[in-house]
GROMACS .gro file of C-alpha atoms in nm:
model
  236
    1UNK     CA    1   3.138  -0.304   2.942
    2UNK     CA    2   3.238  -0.070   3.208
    3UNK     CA    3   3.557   0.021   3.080
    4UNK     CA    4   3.387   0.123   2.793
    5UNK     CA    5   3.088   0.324   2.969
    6UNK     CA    6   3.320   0.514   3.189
    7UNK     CA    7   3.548   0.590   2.850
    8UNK     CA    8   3.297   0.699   2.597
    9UNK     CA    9   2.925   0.636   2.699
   10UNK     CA   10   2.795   0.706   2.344
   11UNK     CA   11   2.995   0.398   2.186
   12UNK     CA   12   2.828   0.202   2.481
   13UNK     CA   13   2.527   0.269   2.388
   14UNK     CA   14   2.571   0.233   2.035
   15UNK     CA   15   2.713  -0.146   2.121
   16UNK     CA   16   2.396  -0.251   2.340
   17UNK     CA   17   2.230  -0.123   2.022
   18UNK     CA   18   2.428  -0.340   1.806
   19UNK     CA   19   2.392  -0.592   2.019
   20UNK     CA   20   1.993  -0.587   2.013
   21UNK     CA   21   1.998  -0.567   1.632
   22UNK     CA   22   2.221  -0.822   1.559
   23UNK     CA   23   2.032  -1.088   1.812
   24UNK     CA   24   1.675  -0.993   1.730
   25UNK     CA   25   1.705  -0.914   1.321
   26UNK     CA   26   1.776  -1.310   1.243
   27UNK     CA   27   1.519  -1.452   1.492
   28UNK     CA   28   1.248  -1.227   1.371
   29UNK     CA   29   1.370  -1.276   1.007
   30UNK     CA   30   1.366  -1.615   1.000
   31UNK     CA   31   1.093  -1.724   1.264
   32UNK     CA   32   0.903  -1.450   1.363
   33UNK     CA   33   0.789  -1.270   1.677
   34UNK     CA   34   0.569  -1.575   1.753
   35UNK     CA   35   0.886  -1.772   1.845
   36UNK     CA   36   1.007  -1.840   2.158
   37UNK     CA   37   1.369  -1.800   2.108
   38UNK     CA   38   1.252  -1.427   1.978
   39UNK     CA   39   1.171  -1.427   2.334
   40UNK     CA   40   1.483  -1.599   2.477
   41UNK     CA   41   1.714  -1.282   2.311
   42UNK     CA   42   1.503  -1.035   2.449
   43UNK     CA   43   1.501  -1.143   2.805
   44UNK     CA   44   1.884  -1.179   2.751
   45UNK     CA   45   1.921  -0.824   2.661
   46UNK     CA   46   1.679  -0.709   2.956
   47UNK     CA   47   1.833  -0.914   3.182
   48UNK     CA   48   2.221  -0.851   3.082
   49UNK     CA   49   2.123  -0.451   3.097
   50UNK     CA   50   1.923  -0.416   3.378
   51UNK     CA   51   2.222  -0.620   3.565
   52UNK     CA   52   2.487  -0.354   3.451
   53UNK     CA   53   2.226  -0.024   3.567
   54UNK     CA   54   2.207  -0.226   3.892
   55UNK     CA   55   2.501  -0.306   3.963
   56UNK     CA   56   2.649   0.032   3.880
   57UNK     CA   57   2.368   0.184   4.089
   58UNK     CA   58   2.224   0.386   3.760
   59UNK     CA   59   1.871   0.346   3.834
   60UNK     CA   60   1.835   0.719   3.910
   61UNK     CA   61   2.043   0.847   3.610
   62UNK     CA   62   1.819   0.566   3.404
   63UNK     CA   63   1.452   0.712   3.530
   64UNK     CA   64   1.416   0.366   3.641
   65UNK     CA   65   1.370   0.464   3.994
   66UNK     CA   66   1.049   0.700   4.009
   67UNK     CA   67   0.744   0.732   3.827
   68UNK     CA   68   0.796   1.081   3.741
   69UNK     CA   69   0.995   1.368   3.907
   70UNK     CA   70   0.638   1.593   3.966
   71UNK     CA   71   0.362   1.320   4.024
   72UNK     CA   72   0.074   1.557   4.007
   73UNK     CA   73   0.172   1.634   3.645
   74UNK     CA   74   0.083   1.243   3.533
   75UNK     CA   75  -0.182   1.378   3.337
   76UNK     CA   76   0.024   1.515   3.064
   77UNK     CA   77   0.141   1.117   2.959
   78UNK     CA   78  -0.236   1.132   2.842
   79UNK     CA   79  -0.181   1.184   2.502
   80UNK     CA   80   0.080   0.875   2.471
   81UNK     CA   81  -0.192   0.684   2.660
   82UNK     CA   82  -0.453   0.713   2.408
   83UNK     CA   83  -0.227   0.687   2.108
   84UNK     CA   84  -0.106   0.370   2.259
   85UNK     CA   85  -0.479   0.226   2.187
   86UNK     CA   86  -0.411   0.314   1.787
   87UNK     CA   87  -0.358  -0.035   1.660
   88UNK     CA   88  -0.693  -0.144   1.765
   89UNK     CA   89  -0.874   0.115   1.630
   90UNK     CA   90  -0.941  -0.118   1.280
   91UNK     CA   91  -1.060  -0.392   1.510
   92UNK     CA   92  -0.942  -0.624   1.724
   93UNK     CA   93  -0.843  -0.994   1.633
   94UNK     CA   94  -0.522  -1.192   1.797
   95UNK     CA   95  -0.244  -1.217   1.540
   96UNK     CA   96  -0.188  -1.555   1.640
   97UNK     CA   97  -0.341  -1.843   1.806
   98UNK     CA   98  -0.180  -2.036   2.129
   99UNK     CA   99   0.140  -2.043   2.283
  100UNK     CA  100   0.233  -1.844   1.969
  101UNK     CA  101   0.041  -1.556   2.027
  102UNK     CA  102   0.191  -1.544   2.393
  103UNK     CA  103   0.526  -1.540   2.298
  104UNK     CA  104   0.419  -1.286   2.067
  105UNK     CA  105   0.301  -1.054   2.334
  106UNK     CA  106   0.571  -1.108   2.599
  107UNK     CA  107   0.793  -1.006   2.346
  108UNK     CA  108   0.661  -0.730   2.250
  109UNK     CA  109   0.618  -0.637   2.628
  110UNK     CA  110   0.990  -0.668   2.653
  111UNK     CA  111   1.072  -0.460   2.298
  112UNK     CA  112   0.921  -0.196   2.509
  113UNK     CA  113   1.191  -0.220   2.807
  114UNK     CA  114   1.466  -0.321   2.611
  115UNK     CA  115   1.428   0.026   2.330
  116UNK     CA  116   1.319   0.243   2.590
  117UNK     CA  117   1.642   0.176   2.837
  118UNK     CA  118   1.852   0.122   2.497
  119UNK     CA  119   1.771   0.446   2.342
  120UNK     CA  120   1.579   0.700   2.616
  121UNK     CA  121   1.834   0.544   2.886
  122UNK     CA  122   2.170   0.491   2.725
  123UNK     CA  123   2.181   0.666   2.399
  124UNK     CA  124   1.990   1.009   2.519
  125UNK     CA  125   2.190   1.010   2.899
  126UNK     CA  126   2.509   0.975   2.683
  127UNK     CA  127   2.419   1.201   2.409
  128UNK     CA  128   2.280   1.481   2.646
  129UNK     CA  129   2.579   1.473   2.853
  130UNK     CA  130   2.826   1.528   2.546
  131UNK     CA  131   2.607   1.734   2.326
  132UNK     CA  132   2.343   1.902   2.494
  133UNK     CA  133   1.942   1.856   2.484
  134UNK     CA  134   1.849   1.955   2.139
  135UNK     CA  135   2.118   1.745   1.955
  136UNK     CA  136   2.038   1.478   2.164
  137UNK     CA  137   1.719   1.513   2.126
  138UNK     CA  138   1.719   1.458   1.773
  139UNK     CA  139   1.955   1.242   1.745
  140UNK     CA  140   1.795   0.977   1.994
  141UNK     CA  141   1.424   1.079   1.830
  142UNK     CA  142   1.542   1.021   1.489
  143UNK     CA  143   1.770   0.719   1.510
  144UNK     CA  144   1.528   0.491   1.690
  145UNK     CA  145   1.299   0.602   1.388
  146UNK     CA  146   1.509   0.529   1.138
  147UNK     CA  147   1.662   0.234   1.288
  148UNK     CA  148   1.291   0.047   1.198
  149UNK     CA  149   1.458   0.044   0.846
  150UNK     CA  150   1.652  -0.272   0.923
  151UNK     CA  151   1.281  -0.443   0.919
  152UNK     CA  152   1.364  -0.466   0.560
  153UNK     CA  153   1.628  -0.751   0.644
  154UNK     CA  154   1.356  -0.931   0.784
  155UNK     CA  155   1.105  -0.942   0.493
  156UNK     CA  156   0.878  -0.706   0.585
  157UNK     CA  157   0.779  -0.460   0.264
  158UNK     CA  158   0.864  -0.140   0.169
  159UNK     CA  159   0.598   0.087   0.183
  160UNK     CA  160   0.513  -0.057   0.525
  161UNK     CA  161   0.873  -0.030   0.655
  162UNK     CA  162   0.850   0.341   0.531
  163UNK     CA  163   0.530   0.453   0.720
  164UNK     CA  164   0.699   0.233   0.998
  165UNK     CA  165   0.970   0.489   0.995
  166UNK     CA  166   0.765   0.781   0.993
  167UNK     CA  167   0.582   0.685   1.254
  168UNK     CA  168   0.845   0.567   1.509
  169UNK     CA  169   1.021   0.904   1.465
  170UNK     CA  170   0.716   1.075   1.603
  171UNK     CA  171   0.684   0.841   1.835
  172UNK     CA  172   1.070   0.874   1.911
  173UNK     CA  173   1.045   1.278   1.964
  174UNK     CA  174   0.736   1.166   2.180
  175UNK     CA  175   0.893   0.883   2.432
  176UNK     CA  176   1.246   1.105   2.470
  177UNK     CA  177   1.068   1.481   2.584
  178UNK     CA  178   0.822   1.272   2.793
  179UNK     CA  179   1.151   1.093   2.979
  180UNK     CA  180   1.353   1.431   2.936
  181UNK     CA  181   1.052   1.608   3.089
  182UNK     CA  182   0.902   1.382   3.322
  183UNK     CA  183   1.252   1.234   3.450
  184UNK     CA  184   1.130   0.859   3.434
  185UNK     CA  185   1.173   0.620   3.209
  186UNK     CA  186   0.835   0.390   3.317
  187UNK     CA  187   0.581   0.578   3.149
  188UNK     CA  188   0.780   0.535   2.785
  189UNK     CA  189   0.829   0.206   2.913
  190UNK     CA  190   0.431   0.082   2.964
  191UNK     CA  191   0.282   0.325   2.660
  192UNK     CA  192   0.571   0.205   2.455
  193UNK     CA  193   0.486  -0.190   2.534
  194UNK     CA  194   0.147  -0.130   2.512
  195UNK     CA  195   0.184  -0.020   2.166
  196UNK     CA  196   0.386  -0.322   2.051
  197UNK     CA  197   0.156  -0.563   2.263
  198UNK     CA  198  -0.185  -0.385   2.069
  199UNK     CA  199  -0.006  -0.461   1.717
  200UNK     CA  200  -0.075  -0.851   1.814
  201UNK     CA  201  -0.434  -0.824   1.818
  202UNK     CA  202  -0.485  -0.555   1.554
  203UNK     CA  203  -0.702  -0.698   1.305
  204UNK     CA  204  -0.581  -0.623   0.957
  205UNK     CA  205  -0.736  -0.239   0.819
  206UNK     CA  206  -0.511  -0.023   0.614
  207UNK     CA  207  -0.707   0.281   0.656
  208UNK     CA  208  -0.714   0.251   1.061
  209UNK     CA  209  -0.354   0.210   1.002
  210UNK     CA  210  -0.352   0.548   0.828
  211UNK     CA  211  -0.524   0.716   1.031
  212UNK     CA  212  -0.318   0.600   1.292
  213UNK     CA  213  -0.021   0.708   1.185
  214UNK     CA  214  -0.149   1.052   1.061
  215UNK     CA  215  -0.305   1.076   1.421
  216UNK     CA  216   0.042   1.040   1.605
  217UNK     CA  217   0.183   1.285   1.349
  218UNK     CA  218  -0.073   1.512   1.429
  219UNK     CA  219  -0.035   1.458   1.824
  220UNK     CA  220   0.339   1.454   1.824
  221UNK     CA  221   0.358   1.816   1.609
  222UNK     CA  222   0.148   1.967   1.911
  223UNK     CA  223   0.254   1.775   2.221
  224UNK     CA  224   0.599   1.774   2.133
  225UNK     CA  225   0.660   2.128   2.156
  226UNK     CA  226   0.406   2.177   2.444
  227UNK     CA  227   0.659   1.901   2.671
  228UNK     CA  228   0.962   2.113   2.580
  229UNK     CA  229   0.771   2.403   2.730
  230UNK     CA  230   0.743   2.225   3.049
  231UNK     CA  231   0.983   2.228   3.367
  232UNK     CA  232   1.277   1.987   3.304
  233UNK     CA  233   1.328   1.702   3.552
  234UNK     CA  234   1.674   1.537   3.389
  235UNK     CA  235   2.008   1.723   3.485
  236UNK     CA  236   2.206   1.815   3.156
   0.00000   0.00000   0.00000
């Protein structure tokens, strides 16, 4: 894996992404987030990825090693944090019941980790370093929307996978300025697991859902452009 970071980082980020696709599609496919071996992967990937940024002392190039390069500018993660309440806004009702519904959650706690250091970390360091911001920028934004197609291999329906899409691409332009901006990678991290966690006890209500995603449109096509206005805290 080093020999391959040092050569070409975008191919090594493309791999972990491979990687997480190819372990997670099945297991979710086949028995849900609910299960516990849905779990097992994910802490596999955390665990094999945090090793290699530790042990190659990346924390710093990662954002994994401050809360944010200017602390008194926390305030401006405030739009993520509310959005990151959306999927309770039809009501809230737990998704599942026992141990199934906490393996649901720490799952989805992890998701957050594991995408953020996939494609903020890897794919938007490597990206930014061969192309420059705004390609990377797009590029990052736009694949980890896009990528939600493959939710289609695991049974889940079309015009849900589609607003799916739509919405994790303004979420995607969202999570990589705040990290490009901000300079950490924690804040995406929590508002990004928080969002995933929140699905679990959304009660079912297609028109919060809706206005959900037409909210983070909405946010995203104004907070967007006011981040790229702001001081940058990640070397290019």
């Amino acid at each position: 894996m080093k020999k391959l970071y040092e050569k070409n980082e975008v191919w090594f980020a493309v791999l972990w992404i491979i990687v997480y696709c190819a372990a997670t599609i099945p297991i979710r496919g086949n028995l849900g987030d609910e299960s516990i071996w849905m779990l097992a992967a994910l802490a596999a990937i955390a665990v094999g990825a945090t090793w290699f940024v530790k042990a190659n002392h990346l924390e710093a190039k990662y954002g994994l090693n401050r809360w944010a390069a200017h602390p008194a500018r926390l305030w401006y993660f405030i739009p993520m944090v509310v959005l990151a309440t959306g999927n309770l806004w039809g009501g809230v009702r737990p998704v599942y019941s026992g141990a199934a519904q906490l393996w649901a959650v720490l799952s989805m706690a992890l998701i957050g980790y594991v995408e953020e250091l996939l494609f903020r970390g890897f794919l938007f360091r490597a990206l930014l370093k061969k192309d420059g911001r705004v390609p990377a920028i797009l590029i990052s934004a736009v694949t980890f929307g896009i990528g939600h197609i493959v939710n289609l291999l695991a049974g889940q329906a079309n015009l849900e996978t589609v607003l799916q899409v739509v919405f994790a691409v303004a979420w995607g332009f969202i999570f990589t300025l705040a990290f490009y901006k901000g300079g950490s990678l924690w804040p995406c991290v929590l508002v990004h697991a928080a969002v995933d966690v929140a699905s679990k006890f959304a009660a079912e209500n297609q028109t919060a859902e809706m206005v959900y995603v037409a909210a983070t449109i909405a946010v995203a096509a104004v907070y967007v452009p006011w981040l790229w206005r702001q001081e940058t805290a990640l070397g290019e």
